[in-house]
CSV table of C-alpha atoms in Angstrom, one decimal:
chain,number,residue,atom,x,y,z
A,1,UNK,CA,0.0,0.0,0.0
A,2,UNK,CA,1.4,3.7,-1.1
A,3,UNK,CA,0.2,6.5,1.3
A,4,UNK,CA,0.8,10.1,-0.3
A,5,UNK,CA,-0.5,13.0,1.4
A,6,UNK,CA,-3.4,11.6,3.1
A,7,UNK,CA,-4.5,8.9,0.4
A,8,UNK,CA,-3.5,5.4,0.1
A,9,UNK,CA,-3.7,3.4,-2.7
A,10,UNK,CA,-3.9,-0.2,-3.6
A,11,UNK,CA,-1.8,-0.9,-5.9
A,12,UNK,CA,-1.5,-3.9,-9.2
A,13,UNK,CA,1.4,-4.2,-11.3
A,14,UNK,CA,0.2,-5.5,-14.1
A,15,UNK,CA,2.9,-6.6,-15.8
A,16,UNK,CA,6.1,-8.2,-14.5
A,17,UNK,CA,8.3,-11.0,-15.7
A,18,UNK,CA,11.3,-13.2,-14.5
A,19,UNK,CA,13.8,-13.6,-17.3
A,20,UNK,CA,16.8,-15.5,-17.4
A,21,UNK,CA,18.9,-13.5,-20.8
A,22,UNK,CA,22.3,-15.1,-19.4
A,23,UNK,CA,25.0,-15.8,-21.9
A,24,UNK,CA,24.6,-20.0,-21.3
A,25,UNK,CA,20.7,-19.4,-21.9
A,26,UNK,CA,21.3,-17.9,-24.8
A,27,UNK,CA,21.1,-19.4,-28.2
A,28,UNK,CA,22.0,-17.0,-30.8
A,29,UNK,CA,22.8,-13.5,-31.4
A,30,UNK,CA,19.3,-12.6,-31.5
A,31,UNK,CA,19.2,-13.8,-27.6
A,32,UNK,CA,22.3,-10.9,-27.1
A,33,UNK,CA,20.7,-8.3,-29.1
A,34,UNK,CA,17.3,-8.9,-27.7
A,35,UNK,CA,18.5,-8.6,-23.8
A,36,UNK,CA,21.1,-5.6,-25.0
A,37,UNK,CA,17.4,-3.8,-26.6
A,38,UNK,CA,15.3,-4.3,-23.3
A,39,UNK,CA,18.7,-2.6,-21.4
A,40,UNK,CA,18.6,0.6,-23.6
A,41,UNK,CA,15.3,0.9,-23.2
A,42,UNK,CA,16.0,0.5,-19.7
A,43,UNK,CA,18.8,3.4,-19.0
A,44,UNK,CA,17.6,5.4,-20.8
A,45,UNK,CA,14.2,6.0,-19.6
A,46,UNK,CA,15.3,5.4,-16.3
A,47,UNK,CA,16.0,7.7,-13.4
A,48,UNK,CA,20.2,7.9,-13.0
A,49,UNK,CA,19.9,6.3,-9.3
A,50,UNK,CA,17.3,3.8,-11.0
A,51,UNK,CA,19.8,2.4,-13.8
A,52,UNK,CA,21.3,-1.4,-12.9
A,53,UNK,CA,24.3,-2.9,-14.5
A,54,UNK,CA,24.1,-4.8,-17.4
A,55,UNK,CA,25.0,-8.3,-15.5
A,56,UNK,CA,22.8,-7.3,-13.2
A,57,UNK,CA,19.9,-7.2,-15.7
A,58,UNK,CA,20.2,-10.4,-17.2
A,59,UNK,CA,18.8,-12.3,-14.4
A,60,UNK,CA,17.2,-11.2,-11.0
A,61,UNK,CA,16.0,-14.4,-9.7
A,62,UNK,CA,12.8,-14.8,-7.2
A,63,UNK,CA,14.3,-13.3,-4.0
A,64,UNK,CA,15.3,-10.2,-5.8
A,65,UNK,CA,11.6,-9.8,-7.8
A,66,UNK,CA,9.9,-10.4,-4.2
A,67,UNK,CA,12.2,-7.6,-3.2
A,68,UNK,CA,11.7,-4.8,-5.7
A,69,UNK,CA,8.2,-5.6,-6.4
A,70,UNK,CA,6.8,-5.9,-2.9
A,71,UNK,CA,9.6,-5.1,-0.1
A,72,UNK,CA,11.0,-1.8,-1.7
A,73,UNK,CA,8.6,-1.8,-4.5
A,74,UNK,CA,5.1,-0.4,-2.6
A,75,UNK,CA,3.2,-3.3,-4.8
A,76,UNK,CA,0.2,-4.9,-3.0
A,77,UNK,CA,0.0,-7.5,-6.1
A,78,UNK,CA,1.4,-8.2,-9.5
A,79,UNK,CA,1.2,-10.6,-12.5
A,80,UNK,CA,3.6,-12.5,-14.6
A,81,UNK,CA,3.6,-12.1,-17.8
A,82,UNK,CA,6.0,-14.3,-19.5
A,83,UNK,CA,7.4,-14.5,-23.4
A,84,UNK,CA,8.8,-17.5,-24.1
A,85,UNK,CA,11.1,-16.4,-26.9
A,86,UNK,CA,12.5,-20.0,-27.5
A,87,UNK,CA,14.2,-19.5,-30.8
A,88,UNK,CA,16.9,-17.2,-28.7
A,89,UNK,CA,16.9,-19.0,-25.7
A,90,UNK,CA,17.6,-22.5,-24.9
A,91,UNK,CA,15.1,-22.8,-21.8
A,92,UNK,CA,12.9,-19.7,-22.8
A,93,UNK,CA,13.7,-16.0,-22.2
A,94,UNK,CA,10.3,-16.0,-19.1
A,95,UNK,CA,11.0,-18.7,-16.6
A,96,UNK,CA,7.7,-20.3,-16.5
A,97,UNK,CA,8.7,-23.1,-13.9
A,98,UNK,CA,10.7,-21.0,-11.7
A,99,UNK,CA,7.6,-17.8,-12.1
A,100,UNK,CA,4.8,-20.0,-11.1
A,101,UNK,CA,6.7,-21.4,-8.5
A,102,UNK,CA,7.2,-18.5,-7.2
A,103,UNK,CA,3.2,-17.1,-7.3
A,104,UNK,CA,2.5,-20.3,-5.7
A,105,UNK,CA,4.6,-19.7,-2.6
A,106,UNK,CA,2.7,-16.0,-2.8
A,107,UNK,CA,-0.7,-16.4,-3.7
A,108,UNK,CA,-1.4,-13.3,-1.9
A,109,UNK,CA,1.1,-11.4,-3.8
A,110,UNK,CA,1.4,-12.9,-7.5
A,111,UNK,CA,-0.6,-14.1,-10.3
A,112,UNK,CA,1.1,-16.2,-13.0
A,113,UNK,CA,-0.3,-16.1,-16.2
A,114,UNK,CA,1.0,-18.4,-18.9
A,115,UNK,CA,0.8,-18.3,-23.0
A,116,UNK,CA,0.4,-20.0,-26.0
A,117,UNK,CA,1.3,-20.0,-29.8
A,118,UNK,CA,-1.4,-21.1,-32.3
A,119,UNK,CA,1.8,-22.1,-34.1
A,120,UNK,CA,2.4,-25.0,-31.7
A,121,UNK,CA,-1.0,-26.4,-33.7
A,122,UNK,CA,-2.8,-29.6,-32.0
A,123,UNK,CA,-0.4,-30.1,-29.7
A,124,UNK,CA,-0.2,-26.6,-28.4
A,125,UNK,CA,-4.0,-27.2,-27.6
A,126,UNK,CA,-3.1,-29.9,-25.3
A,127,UNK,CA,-0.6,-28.4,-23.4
A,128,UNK,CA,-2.5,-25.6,-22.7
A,129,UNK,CA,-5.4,-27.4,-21.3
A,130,UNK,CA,-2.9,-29.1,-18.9
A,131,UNK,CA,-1.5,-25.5,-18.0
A,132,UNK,CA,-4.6,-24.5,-17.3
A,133,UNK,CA,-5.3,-27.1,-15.4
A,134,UNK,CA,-2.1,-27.6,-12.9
A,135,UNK,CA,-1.8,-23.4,-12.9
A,136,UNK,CA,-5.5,-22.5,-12.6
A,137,UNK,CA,-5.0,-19.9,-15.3
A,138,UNK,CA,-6.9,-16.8,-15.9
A,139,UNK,CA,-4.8,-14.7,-18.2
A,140,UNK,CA,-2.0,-15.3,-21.0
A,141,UNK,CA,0.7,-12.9,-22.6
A,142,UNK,CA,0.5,-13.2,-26.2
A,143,UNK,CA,3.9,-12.2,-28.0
A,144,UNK,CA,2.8,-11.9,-32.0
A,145,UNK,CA,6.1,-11.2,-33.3
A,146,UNK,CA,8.0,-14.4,-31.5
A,147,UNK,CA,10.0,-16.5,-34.0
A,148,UNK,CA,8.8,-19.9,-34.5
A,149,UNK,CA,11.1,-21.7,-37.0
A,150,UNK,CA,10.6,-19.7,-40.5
A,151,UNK,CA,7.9,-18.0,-39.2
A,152,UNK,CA,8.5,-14.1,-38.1
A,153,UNK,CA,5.1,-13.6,-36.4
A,154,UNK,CA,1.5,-14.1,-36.0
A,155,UNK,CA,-1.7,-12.3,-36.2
A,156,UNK,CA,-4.7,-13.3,-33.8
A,157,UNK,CA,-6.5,-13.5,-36.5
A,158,UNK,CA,-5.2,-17.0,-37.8
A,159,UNK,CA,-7.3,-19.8,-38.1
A,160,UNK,CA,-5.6,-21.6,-35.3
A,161,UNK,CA,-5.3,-18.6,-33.2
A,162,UNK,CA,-9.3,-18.0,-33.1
A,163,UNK,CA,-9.1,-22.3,-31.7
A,164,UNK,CA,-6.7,-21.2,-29.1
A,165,UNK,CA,-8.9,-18.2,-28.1
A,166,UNK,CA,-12.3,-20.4,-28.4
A,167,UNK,CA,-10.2,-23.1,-25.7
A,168,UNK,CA,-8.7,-20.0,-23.9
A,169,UNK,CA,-12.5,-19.1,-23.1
A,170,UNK,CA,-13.8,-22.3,-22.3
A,171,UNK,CA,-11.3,-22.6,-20.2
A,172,UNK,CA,-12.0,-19.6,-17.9
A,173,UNK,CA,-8.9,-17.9,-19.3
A,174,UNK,CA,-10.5,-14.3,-20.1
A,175,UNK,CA,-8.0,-12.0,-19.8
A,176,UNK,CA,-5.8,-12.0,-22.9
A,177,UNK,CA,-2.7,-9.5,-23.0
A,178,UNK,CA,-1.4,-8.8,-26.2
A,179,UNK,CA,2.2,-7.6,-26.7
A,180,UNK,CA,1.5,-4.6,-29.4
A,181,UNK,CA,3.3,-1.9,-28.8
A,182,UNK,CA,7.6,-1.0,-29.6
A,183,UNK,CA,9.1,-3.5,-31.1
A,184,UNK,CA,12.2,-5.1,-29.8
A,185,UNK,CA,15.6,-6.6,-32.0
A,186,UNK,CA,15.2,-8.8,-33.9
A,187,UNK,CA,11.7,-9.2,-33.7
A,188,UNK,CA,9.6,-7.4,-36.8
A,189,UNK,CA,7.9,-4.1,-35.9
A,190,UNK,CA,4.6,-5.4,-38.1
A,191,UNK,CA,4.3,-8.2,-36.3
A,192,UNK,CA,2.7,-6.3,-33.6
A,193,UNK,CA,0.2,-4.7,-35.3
A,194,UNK,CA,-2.9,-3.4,-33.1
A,195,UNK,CA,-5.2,-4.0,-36.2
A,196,UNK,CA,-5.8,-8.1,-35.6
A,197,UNK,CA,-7.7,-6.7,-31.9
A,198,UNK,CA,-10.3,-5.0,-33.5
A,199,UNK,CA,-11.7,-8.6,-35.3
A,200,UNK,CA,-11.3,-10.8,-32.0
A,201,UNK,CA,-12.4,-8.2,-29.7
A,202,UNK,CA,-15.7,-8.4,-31.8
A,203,UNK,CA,-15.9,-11.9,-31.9
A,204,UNK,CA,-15.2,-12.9,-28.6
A,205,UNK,CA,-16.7,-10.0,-25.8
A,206,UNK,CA,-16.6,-12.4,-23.4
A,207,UNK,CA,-12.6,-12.0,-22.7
A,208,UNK,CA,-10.5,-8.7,-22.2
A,209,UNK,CA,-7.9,-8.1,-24.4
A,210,UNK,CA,-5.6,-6.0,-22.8
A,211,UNK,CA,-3.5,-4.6,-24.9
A,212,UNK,CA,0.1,-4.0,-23.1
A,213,UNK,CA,2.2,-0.7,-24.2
A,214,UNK,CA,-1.2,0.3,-25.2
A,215,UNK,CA,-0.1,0.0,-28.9
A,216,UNK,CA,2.6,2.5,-28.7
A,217,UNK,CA,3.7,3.8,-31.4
A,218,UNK,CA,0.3,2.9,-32.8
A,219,UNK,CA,-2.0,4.9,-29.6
A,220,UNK,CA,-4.5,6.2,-32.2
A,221,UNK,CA,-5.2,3.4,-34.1
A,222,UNK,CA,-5.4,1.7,-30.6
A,223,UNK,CA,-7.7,4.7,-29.3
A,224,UNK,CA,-10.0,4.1,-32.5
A,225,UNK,CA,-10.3,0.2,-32.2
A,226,UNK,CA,-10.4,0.7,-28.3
A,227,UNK,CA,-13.4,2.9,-28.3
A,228,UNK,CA,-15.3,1.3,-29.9
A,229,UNK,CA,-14.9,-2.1,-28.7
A,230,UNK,CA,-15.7,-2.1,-25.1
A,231,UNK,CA,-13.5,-5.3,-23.8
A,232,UNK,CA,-10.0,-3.8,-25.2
A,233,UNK,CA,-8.3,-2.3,-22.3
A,234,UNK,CA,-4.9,-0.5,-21.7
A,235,UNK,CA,-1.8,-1.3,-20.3
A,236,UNK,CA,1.0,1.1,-19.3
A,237,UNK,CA,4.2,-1.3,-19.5
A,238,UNK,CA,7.2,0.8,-21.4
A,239,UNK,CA,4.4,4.3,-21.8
A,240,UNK,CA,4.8,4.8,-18.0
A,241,UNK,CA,8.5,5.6,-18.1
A,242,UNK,CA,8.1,8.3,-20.5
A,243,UNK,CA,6.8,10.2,-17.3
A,244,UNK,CA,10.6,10.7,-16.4
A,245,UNK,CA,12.1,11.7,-19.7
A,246,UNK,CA,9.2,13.0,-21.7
A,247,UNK,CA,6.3,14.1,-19.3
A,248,UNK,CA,4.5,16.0,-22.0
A,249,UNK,CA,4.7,13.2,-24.2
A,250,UNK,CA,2.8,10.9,-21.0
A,251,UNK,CA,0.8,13.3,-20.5
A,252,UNK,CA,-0.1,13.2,-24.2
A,253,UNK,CA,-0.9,9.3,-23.9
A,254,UNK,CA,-3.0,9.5,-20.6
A,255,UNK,CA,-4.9,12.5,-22.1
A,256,UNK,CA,-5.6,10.2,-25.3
A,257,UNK,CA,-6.5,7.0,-23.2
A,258,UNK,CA,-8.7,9.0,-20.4
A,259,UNK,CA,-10.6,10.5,-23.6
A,260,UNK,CA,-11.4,7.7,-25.9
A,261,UNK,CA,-12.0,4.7,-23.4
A,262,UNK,CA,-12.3,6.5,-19.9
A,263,UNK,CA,-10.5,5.6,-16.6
A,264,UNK,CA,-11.7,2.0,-16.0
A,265,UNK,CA,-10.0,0.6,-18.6
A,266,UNK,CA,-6.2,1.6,-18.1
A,267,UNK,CA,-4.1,-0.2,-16.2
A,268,UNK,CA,-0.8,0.4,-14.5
A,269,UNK,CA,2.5,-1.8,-15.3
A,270,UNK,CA,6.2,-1.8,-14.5
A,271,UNK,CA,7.3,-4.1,-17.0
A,272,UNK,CA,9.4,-5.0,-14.1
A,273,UNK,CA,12.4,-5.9,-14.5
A,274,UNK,CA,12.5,-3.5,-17.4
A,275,UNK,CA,11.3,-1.1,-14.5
A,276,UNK,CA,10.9,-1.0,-11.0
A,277,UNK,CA,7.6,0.0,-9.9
A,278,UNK,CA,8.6,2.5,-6.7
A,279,UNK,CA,9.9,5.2,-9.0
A,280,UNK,CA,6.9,5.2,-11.3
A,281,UNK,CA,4.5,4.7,-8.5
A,282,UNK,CA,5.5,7.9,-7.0
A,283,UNK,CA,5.8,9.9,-10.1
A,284,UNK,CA,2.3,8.8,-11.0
A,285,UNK,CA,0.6,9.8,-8.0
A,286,UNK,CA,2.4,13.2,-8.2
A,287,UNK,CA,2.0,13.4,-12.1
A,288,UNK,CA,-0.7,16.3,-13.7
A,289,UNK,CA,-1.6,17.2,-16.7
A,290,UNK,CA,0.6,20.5,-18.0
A,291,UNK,CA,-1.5,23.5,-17.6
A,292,UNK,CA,-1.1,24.3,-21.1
A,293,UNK,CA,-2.5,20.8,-22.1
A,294,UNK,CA,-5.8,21.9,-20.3
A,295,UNK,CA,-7.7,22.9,-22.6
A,296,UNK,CA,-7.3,19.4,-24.6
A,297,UNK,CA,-7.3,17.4,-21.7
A,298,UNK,CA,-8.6,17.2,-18.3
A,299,UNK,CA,-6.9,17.3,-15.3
A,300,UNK,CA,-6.2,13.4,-13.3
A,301,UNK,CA,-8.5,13.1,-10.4
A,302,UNK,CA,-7.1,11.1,-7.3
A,303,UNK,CA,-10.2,8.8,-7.7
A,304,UNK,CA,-8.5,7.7,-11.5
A,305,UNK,CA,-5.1,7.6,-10.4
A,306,UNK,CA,-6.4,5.1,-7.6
A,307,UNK,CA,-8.1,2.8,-10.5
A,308,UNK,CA,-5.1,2.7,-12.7
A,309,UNK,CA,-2.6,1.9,-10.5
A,310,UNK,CA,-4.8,-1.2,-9.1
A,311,UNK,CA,-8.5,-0.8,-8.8
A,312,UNK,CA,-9.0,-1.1,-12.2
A,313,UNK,CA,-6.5,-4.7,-12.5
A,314,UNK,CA,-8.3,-5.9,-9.2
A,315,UNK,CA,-11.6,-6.0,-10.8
A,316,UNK,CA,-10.3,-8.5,-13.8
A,317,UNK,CA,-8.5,-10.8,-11.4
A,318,UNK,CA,-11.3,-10.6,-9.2
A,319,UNK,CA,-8.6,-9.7,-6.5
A,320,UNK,CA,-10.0,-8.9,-2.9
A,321,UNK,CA,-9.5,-5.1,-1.9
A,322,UNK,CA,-9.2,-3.7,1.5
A,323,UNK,CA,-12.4,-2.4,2.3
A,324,UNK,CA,-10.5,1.0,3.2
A,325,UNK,CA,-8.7,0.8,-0.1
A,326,UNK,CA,-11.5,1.0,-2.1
A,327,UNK,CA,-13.6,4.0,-3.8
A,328,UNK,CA,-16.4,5.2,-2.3
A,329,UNK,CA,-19.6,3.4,-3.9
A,330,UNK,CA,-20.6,6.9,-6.1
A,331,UNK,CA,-16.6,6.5,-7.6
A,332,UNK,CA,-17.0,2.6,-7.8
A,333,UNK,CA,-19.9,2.6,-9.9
A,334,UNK,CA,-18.9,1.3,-13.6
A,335,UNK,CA,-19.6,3.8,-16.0
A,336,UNK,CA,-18.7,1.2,-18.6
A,337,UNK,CA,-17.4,2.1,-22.0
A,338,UNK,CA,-18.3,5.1,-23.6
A,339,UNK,CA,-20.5,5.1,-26.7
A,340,UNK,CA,-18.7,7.0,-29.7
A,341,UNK,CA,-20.9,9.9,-29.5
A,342,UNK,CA,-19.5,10.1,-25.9
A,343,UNK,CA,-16.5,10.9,-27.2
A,344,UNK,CA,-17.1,14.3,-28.5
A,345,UNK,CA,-17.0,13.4,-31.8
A,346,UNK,CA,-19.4,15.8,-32.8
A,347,UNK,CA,-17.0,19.1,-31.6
A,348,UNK,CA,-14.1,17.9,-33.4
């Protein structure tokens, strides 16, 4: 729990990982280049007293995660999300085995969710009923521009990947992130696409696609498809940080995101160990729009800053909130998506 100047706030990273980038993990070059991409992104987005060393950053291991998420980290719960990146690493870039382990010796703390290919075919179908089963799953990370032998990428739109998202739901796995956002070396910048959300988010309103990096550098096609499709959702991973070295430019993407799908639909995310959460935490709850943005975008309540950074991620996972955590029932109350006409498109 994070107390600043009189409120408190509950507070769900969204999206954390456990990698292992190691030299003897690594298969290839593409493993190298992949890590040495996730490290610029790192240092240079980071505060200077936030940066870690490079050997540091290829592998942090449980004890360290439980420590900068949780201990130093003001997080009240958090959820893997793994890529499994198997074409540059020999045992998978996420550490499924070691990350589950881990949620299940802090059930209170951490949510693992898995994924799947629709590349993996029949078999893929079977394994992931048997994840589902032994992990009790309610939410995959999706990575559409993995390598899977020839292949470069993947669009949710394949005939298999519609099977996997038919099983996912029958399965009770409804919340479906979806990498789409920067793209990282080697893997293809068009592989991550936001258009593919639009056709699935209509077929299947049952799940939540939540769409991770919110599809940076893509925001308004995301905004477009988002608004009008009310189970697409937003996550923060890699936008947050710009908060430190481009606030205008944050301020530009929470403008966009509180304006086309409103404030129960945004969710907050480290992308720990990309980022630790403290750091953006604090900056978030201290963060405003620029005065001179004002007359584009309204200023961030305290009551919205409370449901990004965990109200709002609660609600999917169905996670328990402190009675004293919560909103007062008038702020609670789902608005639910806004209709296009909502949107002001008529003054534009």
């Amino acid at each position: 729990m994070y107390t600043k100047d009189g409120e408190q706030y509950y507070v769900v990273d969204a999206h954390i990982a456990l990698w292992d980038a190691r030299p003897e993990n690594q298969r290839n070059v593409h493993g190298k280049q992949f890590i040495d991409c996730f490290y610029d992104y790192h240092r240079n987005l980071s505060p200077e007293s936030e940066v870690w060393g490079y050997e540091e950053y290829l592998y942090q291991g449980g004890e360290r995660l439980m420590r900068d998420v949780f201990a130093d980290g003001i997080v009240d719960h958090a959820v893997f999300q793994p890529a499994r990146l198997a074409e540059f690493y020999h045992r998978g870039f996420g550490q499924t085995e070691e990350a589950f382990a881990l949620a299940q010796a802090h059930p209170d703390e951490l949510t693992y969710n898995h994924y799947w290919d629709p590349r993996d075919g029949e078999n893929g179908l079977d394994a992931l009923r048997a994840a589902a089963e032994r992990m009790h799953l309610t939410g995959v990370k999706l990575y559409t521009a993995d390598w899977h032998g020839e292949s470069r990428g993947w669009k949710l739109t394949d005939p298999m990947a519609l099977r996997y998202l038919e099983l996912s739901q029958e399965l009770g796995i409804r919340n479906i992130h979806v990498h789409k956002g920067p793209t990282i070396r080697p893997l293809d910048r068009d592989a991550f696409d936001v258009a593919d959300v639009d056709h699935v988010a209509t077929d299947f309103p049952d799940l939540t696609f939540v769409v991770e990096h919110c599809g940076l550098p893509r925001l308004e096609d995301f905004c477009w498809i988002a608004t009008q499709e009310p189970n697409v959702v937003a996550g923060l991973a890699v936008a947050i940080p710009f908060i430190h070295t481009r606030p205008r430019y944050f301020a530009q993407i929470m403008g966009e995101l509180l304006y086309w799908l409103g404030e129960d639909r945004i969710l907050f995310s480290s992308d720990y160990a990309l980022w630790t959460p403290k750091w953006l935490v604090e900056k978030f709850v201290d963060f405003q729009i620029p005065e001179d943005m004002s007359p584009e975008y309204a200023p961030i309540t305290v009551a919205q800053k409370k449901k990004v950074l965990g109200l709002n991620a609660a609600r999917l996972y169905d996670l328990p909130v402190p009675e004293h955590l919560r909103l007062p029932e008038a702020d609670e109350t789902e608005t639910g998506p806004r209709e296009p006409a909502a949107a002001d498109l008529a003054s534009v």
